[in-house]
């Protein structure tokens, strides 16, 4: 065997091992929920919230700042524009929103990984936005483009992650006004899953679309959605020029946006869940309707990022019950609007991936999965209120996402699933380990975690009494070592790199 | 101030501090769920399971070992008794079960702490059964009666724990055949919450009833339920003499039992959730019906302990999706039988209270809370597959139980909850921190965790970069230091102690 063949064989072996280590094999590119929805809010309360949101839109209104074009669009559409404050006659926004699709396909460069966002589907994406990264052996430091690539690679390798996401961490080592090229390119190069575009400036959104046109072809992009990008509302009740610019760019290009009220209740919204959801609904309706004014039929997601506030420290808190109530009600409202819905995933305030991190993340992920969220951002890696992308937490969280996939698939009530033959064969007082049914399902019967230690105490002690973080650190290293990039057409790769080089040379670096 | 008054004042201060540290004030002795149920199993699958359970009961049957009296009872009731194997004509058990109450009150010696088990209610109880205890500073060791008392005290102090439970840890320092006296006495003396009785021998069950008669009065016990005890099925499909003896003793005394199929799927039941639930339903129906033969109307709970099996190590696993599917379906089946339902709470396989422990526990607790479980055993303290009662995990878990209480209370959709005044007062672009509505709800708006650290990274680092376990250890120590026993009538206390002394002297110690 040549050295190259040996390397290749080793790579193959490592890749298979890494694949085995992952969650139960995922054959689908996203989850199709097959269990009934969890809906925590009564219809009566939902109707109160809808009526109140209408009142907010009509009486108080929403501000659209520093964007005369948007104000003009609203005026033309029949809204009451008073300075930057826009008020909406009752029913107007619902009428505009009616053209928004209830679900849409976001194409991936590997068509087997296309995701359908909306309906009964759930798509998991990684953490978005942290300026810092943390590893258990390297500590906490600013993120770099190498970290960014690493998280893209980890997300690519994880069957439970369906979407490559966006700012998996901020590559702080690159100039602010140019880092989007490297970020978008990394998603395109190191993964073949669908991804998100830049939103920090309208030009950067336009660059994202241009790069998509190189990757997917200009005609294809004109007719299909190839990126989904994140438009945060400046809650309470303000859209700023940056987000409006990106919104317009993507909507005009028929590319999906997620309109996301970003509410720390008590600071950017009322302290009560019903109040928070009311404000979020009003904010989201305005943004969703705006996308439909710009291009009727353009795909748009009703998003929500909601946390409580520590009334002692003023810091956001996660994994507490109030945001769960907010999330369930918002998901119900989105379904009534026939819109896809987005929320957060494995959120926490913990500084390290310890028990607090896990409790909070599980408390955030459960409602996201059970209440029927269609696009779950921050599904893996989120730490410290979103300030940190954690490598170890990333692999811990993808294990949890894999479990949610099995849970949402629900019951197998076929003859085989009923297992009556097994019960008959075994009978009272005997054990099922050796029976034909158990043997037939031995490999796949139960979700297998690669993070959890299920050994005896004695064996665990013998192996060094290692905690979850230490085991996760091993997994990160093994995954990174066995990463094999998905093939990318060389001509396209060169075209992308040439586009980036030309663009980067055309204006000076800046950190704004 | 006299030294005694100073001590008393200090005790009062400490108690108030401990109370503040606990979960959001709980005014109710149990949770009344005010959000819709999560039901993951379709009616169609539920009906298949019911029909199959009937088939199991009719064709395969259940074994009742080493108890001729029970076999005689079954024969008289019309069952087909073949050796120790009992088969049931279709419909027979459902008819017998019809006398079981759909809910019952378990009285506590402090009547404000009575719990109603069944209906829309959820009662949280601590871990049950571990032979070992663990503290972060003392490590893992066998449990003692002092540990037992400590866990009773912690459960007493925790508003989120509604029930003192039973074997909060095994007091391994006491002889097996006498430790039940000290255990039951500890619940009676160091707490005033409702509790569970001994089930390891019919005589010990009878001793429990005798002690209850001293505490509550003989007449009161004859007419009311003052303990709820745990009868595990020897799955698959076997009831043994020990459990049958305790079952008969309690049922005859009108004291509640929880009939609990104990199934590690793959070993004591089929590997599929539908198969596991089928077997559990058949097993539970037989035990529940037996209680009603013995004393129609005696309170009985449909219980279930279900875990998956690691097909690699043969060890039980927790927090995986399959037991969640089992739990939801079983809760639905119990409701169709109009029986209270019991499951596990904060279960995990982790050896230390780390991220694995928390993920697994949250994944176990969520379905217990959301799927409408009425009696949640192992709500706090469970570690290492139930081999260990962990002090730190106990306080971590009660924090989670407190959150579930808030979640299950649901939405406040009153005018105040709608918060329209706040949204009007604040308006676009401003913040809610100072508005009247926020100020009015400042103290109680959000669940406050006493375990989570929500400070900034910098502050957390300054304070020693402590993880959840270290913070929990502090809380344990503060709680133990501020424990004040609930007053107990001295005459009753003396009578209990005299009863115990007399009994203990009447037969030799033994470890069987």
JSON list of C-alpha atoms in Angstrom, two decimals, chain B residues 265-381:
[
{"chain": "B", "resi": 265, "resn": "UNK", "atom": "CA", "xyz": [-36.19, -2.41, 28.47]},
{"chain": "B", "resi": 266, "resn": "UNK", "atom": "CA", "xyz": [-34.13, -5.09, 26.79]},
{"chain": "B", "resi": 267, "resn": "UNK", "atom": "CA", "xyz": [-33.67, -7.02, 30.04]},
{"chain": "B", "resi": 268, "resn": "UNK", "atom": "CA", "xyz": [-36.97, -7.05, 31.93]},
{"chain": "B", "resi": 269, "resn": "UNK", "atom": "CA", "xyz": [-39.12, -6.07, 28.97]},
{"chain": "B", "resi": 270, "resn": "UNK", "atom": "CA", "xyz": [-39.06, -5.78, 25.19]},
{"chain": "B", "resi": 271, "resn": "UNK", "atom": "CA", "xyz": [-36.73, -3.25, 23.58]},
{"chain": "B", "resi": 272, "resn": "UNK", "atom": "CA", "xyz": [-39.50, -1.22, 21.94]},
{"chain": "B", "resi": 273, "resn": "UNK", "atom": "CA", "xyz": [-41.45, 1.47, 23.82]},
{"chain": "B", "resi": 274, "resn": "UNK", "atom": "CA", "xyz": [-44.80, 0.10, 22.66]},
{"chain": "B", "resi": 275, "resn": "UNK", "atom": "CA", "xyz": [-43.82, -3.39, 23.84]},
{"chain": "B", "resi": 276, "resn": "UNK", "atom": "CA", "xyz": [-42.51, -2.10, 27.17]},
{"chain": "B", "resi": 277, "resn": "UNK", "atom": "CA", "xyz": [-45.67, -0.15, 27.89]},
{"chain": "B", "resi": 278, "resn": "UNK", "atom": "CA", "xyz": [-47.82, -3.15, 26.96]},
{"chain": "B", "resi": 279, "resn": "UNK", "atom": "CA", "xyz": [-46.06, -5.30, 29.50]},
{"chain": "B", "resi": 280, "resn": "UNK", "atom": "CA", "xyz": [-46.14, -2.55, 32.12]},
{"chain": "B", "resi": 281, "resn": "UNK", "atom": "CA", "xyz": [-49.87, -2.06, 31.64]},
{"chain": "B", "resi": 282, "resn": "UNK", "atom": "CA", "xyz": [-50.57, -5.77, 32.05]},
{"chain": "B", "resi": 283, "resn": "UNK", "atom": "CA", "xyz": [-48.41, -5.96, 35.18]},
{"chain": "B", "resi": 284, "resn": "UNK", "atom": "CA", "xyz": [-49.91, -2.85, 36.73]},
{"chain": "B", "resi": 285, "resn": "UNK", "atom": "CA", "xyz": [-53.49, -3.88, 36.02]},
{"chain": "B", "resi": 286, "resn": "UNK", "atom": "CA", "xyz": [-52.98, -7.16, 37.88]},
{"chain": "B", "resi": 287, "resn": "UNK", "atom": "CA", "xyz": [-51.49, -5.45, 40.94]},
{"chain": "B", "resi": 288, "resn": "UNK", "atom": "CA", "xyz": [-54.05, -2.66, 41.02]},
{"chain": "B", "resi": 289, "resn": "UNK", "atom": "CA", "xyz": [-56.92, -5.13, 40.74]},
{"chain": "B", "resi": 290, "resn": "UNK", "atom": "CA", "xyz": [-55.43, -7.20, 43.56]},
{"chain": "B", "resi": 291, "resn": "UNK", "atom": "CA", "xyz": [-55.52, -4.19, 45.91]},
{"chain": "B", "resi": 292, "resn": "UNK", "atom": "CA", "xyz": [-59.20, -3.77, 45.09]},
{"chain": "B", "resi": 293, "resn": "UNK", "atom": "CA", "xyz": [-59.96, -7.43, 45.79]},
{"chain": "B", "resi": 294, "resn": "UNK", "atom": "CA", "xyz": [-58.31, -7.03, 49.19]},
{"chain": "B", "resi": 295, "resn": "UNK", "atom": "CA", "xyz": [-60.11, -3.82, 50.00]},
{"chain": "B", "resi": 296, "resn": "UNK", "atom": "CA", "xyz": [-62.32, -2.18, 47.39]},
{"chain": "B", "resi": 297, "resn": "UNK", "atom": "CA", "xyz": [-61.70, 1.54, 47.29]},
{"chain": "B", "resi": 298, "resn": "UNK", "atom": "CA", "xyz": [-58.22, 1.39, 48.76]},
{"chain": "B", "resi": 299, "resn": "UNK", "atom": "CA", "xyz": [-56.05, 4.06, 47.12]},
{"chain": "B", "resi": 300, "resn": "UNK", "atom": "CA", "xyz": [-53.60, 2.76, 44.56]},
{"chain": "B", "resi": 301, "resn": "UNK", "atom": "CA", "xyz": [-51.28, 4.41, 42.07]},
{"chain": "B", "resi": 302, "resn": "UNK", "atom": "CA", "xyz": [-50.29, 3.08, 38.64]},
{"chain": "B", "resi": 303, "resn": "UNK", "atom": "CA", "xyz": [-46.52, 3.38, 38.75]},
{"chain": "B", "resi": 304, "resn": "UNK", "atom": "CA", "xyz": [-43.76, 2.90, 36.26]},
{"chain": "B", "resi": 305, "resn": "UNK", "atom": "CA", "xyz": [-40.02, 2.82, 36.45]},
{"chain": "B", "resi": 306, "resn": "UNK", "atom": "CA", "xyz": [-38.59, 2.50, 33.00]},
{"chain": "B", "resi": 307, "resn": "UNK", "atom": "CA", "xyz": [-35.09, 2.84, 31.63]},
{"chain": "B", "resi": 308, "resn": "UNK", "atom": "CA", "xyz": [-33.24, 1.69, 28.59]},
{"chain": "B", "resi": 309, "resn": "UNK", "atom": "CA", "xyz": [-30.28, -0.62, 28.66]},
{"chain": "B", "resi": 310, "resn": "UNK", "atom": "CA", "xyz": [-26.82, 0.06, 27.37]},
{"chain": "B", "resi": 311, "resn": "UNK", "atom": "CA", "xyz": [-26.46, -2.73, 24.86]},
{"chain": "B", "resi": 312, "resn": "UNK", "atom": "CA", "xyz": [-22.69, -2.45, 25.29]},
{"chain": "B", "resi": 313, "resn": "UNK", "atom": "CA", "xyz": [-22.33, -2.62, 29.07]},
{"chain": "B", "resi": 314, "resn": "UNK", "atom": "CA", "xyz": [-25.72, -3.99, 30.11]},
{"chain": "B", "resi": 315, "resn": "UNK", "atom": "CA", "xyz": [-26.11, -1.04, 32.48]},
{"chain": "B", "resi": 316, "resn": "UNK", "atom": "CA", "xyz": [-29.31, 1.00, 32.67]},
{"chain": "B", "resi": 317, "resn": "UNK", "atom": "CA", "xyz": [-29.28, 4.33, 30.87]},
{"chain": "B", "resi": 318, "resn": "UNK", "atom": "CA", "xyz": [-31.33, 7.40, 31.70]},
{"chain": "B", "resi": 319, "resn": "UNK", "atom": "CA", "xyz": [-32.39, 10.60, 30.04]},
{"chain": "B", "resi": 320, "resn": "UNK", "atom": "CA", "xyz": [-32.63, 8.91, 26.65]},
{"chain": "B", "resi": 321, "resn": "UNK", "atom": "CA", "xyz": [-35.68, 9.30, 24.41]},
{"chain": "B", "resi": 322, "resn": "UNK", "atom": "CA", "xyz": [-37.14, 5.79, 24.66]},
{"chain": "B", "resi": 323, "resn": "UNK", "atom": "CA", "xyz": [-38.14, 5.95, 28.36]},
{"chain": "B", "resi": 324, "resn": "UNK", "atom": "CA", "xyz": [-39.77, 9.30, 27.65]},
{"chain": "B", "resi": 325, "resn": "UNK", "atom": "CA", "xyz": [-41.97, 7.65, 25.03]},
{"chain": "B", "resi": 326, "resn": "UNK", "atom": "CA", "xyz": [-42.75, 4.87, 27.51]},
{"chain": "B", "resi": 327, "resn": "UNK", "atom": "CA", "xyz": [-43.63, 7.40, 30.20]},
{"chain": "B", "resi": 328, "resn": "UNK", "atom": "CA", "xyz": [-45.96, 9.51, 28.09]},
{"chain": "B", "resi": 329, "resn": "UNK", "atom": "CA", "xyz": [-47.89, 6.49, 26.84]},
{"chain": "B", "resi": 330, "resn": "UNK", "atom": "CA", "xyz": [-48.14, 5.00, 30.34]},
{"chain": "B", "resi": 331, "resn": "UNK", "atom": "CA", "xyz": [-49.44, 8.30, 31.75]},
{"chain": "B", "resi": 332, "resn": "UNK", "atom": "CA", "xyz": [-52.08, 8.35, 29.03]},
{"chain": "B", "resi": 333, "resn": "UNK", "atom": "CA", "xyz": [-53.07, 4.76, 29.82]},
{"chain": "B", "resi": 334, "resn": "UNK", "atom": "CA", "xyz": [-53.32, 5.53, 33.55]},
{"chain": "B", "resi": 335, "resn": "UNK", "atom": "CA", "xyz": [-55.63, 8.46, 32.82]},
{"chain": "B", "resi": 336, "resn": "UNK", "atom": "CA", "xyz": [-57.84, 6.18, 30.72]},
{"chain": "B", "resi": 337, "resn": "UNK", "atom": "CA", "xyz": [-58.00, 3.86, 33.73]},
{"chain": "B", "resi": 338, "resn": "UNK", "atom": "CA", "xyz": [-58.82, 6.87, 35.92]},
{"chain": "B", "resi": 339, "resn": "UNK", "atom": "CA", "xyz": [-55.87, 6.07, 38.17]},
{"chain": "B", "resi": 340, "resn": "UNK", "atom": "CA", "xyz": [-53.20, 8.32, 39.64]},
{"chain": "B", "resi": 341, "resn": "UNK", "atom": "CA", "xyz": [-49.85, 7.79, 37.89]},
{"chain": "B", "resi": 342, "resn": "UNK", "atom": "CA", "xyz": [-46.32, 7.70, 39.25]},
{"chain": "B", "resi": 343, "resn": "UNK", "atom": "CA", "xyz": [-42.97, 7.87, 37.46]},
{"chain": "B", "resi": 344, "resn": "UNK", "atom": "CA", "xyz": [-39.38, 8.75, 38.20]},
{"chain": "B", "resi": 345, "resn": "UNK", "atom": "CA", "xyz": [-38.04, 12.26, 38.35]},
{"chain": "B", "resi": 346, "resn": "UNK", "atom": "CA", "xyz": [-34.47, 13.46, 38.05]},
{"chain": "B", "resi": 347, "resn": "UNK", "atom": "CA", "xyz": [-32.86, 10.20, 36.92]},
{"chain": "B", "resi": 348, "resn": "UNK", "atom": "CA", "xyz": [-29.32, 9.81, 35.61]},
{"chain": "B", "resi": 349, "resn": "UNK", "atom": "CA", "xyz": [-26.53, 7.32, 35.12]},
{"chain": "B", "resi": 350, "resn": "UNK", "atom": "CA", "xyz": [-23.78, 9.87, 35.78]},
{"chain": "B", "resi": 351, "resn": "UNK", "atom": "CA", "xyz": [-21.33, 9.14, 38.57]},
{"chain": "B", "resi": 352, "resn": "UNK", "atom": "CA", "xyz": [-20.93, 12.80, 39.57]},
{"chain": "B", "resi": 353, "resn": "UNK", "atom": "CA", "xyz": [-23.34, 15.76, 39.38]},
{"chain": "B", "resi": 354, "resn": "UNK", "atom": "CA", "xyz": [-21.86, 17.04, 36.16]},
{"chain": "B", "resi": 355, "resn": "UNK", "atom": "CA", "xyz": [-23.32, 17.92, 32.77]},
{"chain": "B", "resi": 356, "resn": "UNK", "atom": "CA", "xyz": [-24.28, 14.31, 32.05]},
{"chain": "B", "resi": 357, "resn": "UNK", "atom": "CA", "xyz": [-26.20, 14.15, 35.33]},
{"chain": "B", "resi": 358, "resn": "UNK", "atom": "CA", "xyz": [-28.02, 17.37, 34.56]},
{"chain": "B", "resi": 359, "resn": "UNK", "atom": "CA", "xyz": [-28.88, 16.58, 30.94]},
{"chain": "B", "resi": 360, "resn": "UNK", "atom": "CA", "xyz": [-30.19, 13.15, 31.89]},
{"chain": "B", "resi": 361, "resn": "UNK", "atom": "CA", "xyz": [-32.11, 14.45, 34.87]},
{"chain": "B", "resi": 362, "resn": "UNK", "atom": "CA", "xyz": [-33.72, 17.26, 32.92]},
{"chain": "B", "resi": 363, "resn": "UNK", "atom": "CA", "xyz": [-34.65, 14.82, 30.17]},
{"chain": "B", "resi": 364, "resn": "UNK", "atom": "CA", "xyz": [-36.33, 12.64, 32.79]},
{"chain": "B", "resi": 365, "resn": "UNK", "atom": "CA", "xyz": [-38.02, 15.42, 34.71]},
{"chain": "B", "resi": 366, "resn": "UNK", "atom": "CA", "xyz": [-39.54, 17.22, 31.73]},
{"chain": "B", "resi": 367, "resn": "UNK", "atom": "CA", "xyz": [-41.80, 14.40, 30.62]},
{"chain": "B", "resi": 368, "resn": "UNK", "atom": "CA", "xyz": [-42.70, 13.65, 34.24]},
{"chain": "B", "resi": 369, "resn": "UNK", "atom": "CA", "xyz": [-43.87, 17.23, 34.69]},
{"chain": "B", "resi": 370, "resn": "UNK", "atom": "CA", "xyz": [-45.39, 17.86, 31.27]},
{"chain": "B", "resi": 371, "resn": "UNK", "atom": "CA", "xyz": [-47.05, 14.50, 30.69]},
{"chain": "B", "resi": 372, "resn": "UNK", "atom": "CA", "xyz": [-49.07, 14.88, 33.86]},
{"chain": "B", "resi": 373, "resn": "UNK", "atom": "CA", "xyz": [-47.40, 12.48, 36.29]},
{"chain": "B", "resi": 374, "resn": "UNK", "atom": "CA", "xyz": [-49.15, 12.73, 39.67]},
{"chain": "B", "resi": 375, "resn": "UNK", "atom": "CA", "xyz": [-46.48, 11.36, 41.95]},
{"chain": "B", "resi": 376, "resn": "UNK", "atom": "CA", "xyz": [-42.88, 11.96, 40.92]},
{"chain": "B", "resi": 377, "resn": "UNK", "atom": "CA", "xyz": [-40.49, 9.80, 42.90]},
{"chain": "B", "resi": 378, "resn": "UNK", "atom": "CA", "xyz": [-36.73, 10.41, 42.71]},
{"chain": "B", "resi": 379, "resn": "UNK", "atom": "CA", "xyz": [-37.43, 14.10, 42.17]},
{"chain": "B", "resi": 380, "resn": "UNK", "atom": "CA", "xyz": [-34.16, 15.15, 43.84]},
{"chain": "B", "resi": 381, "resn": "UNK", "atom": "CA", "xyz": [-30.82, 13.64, 44.78]}
]
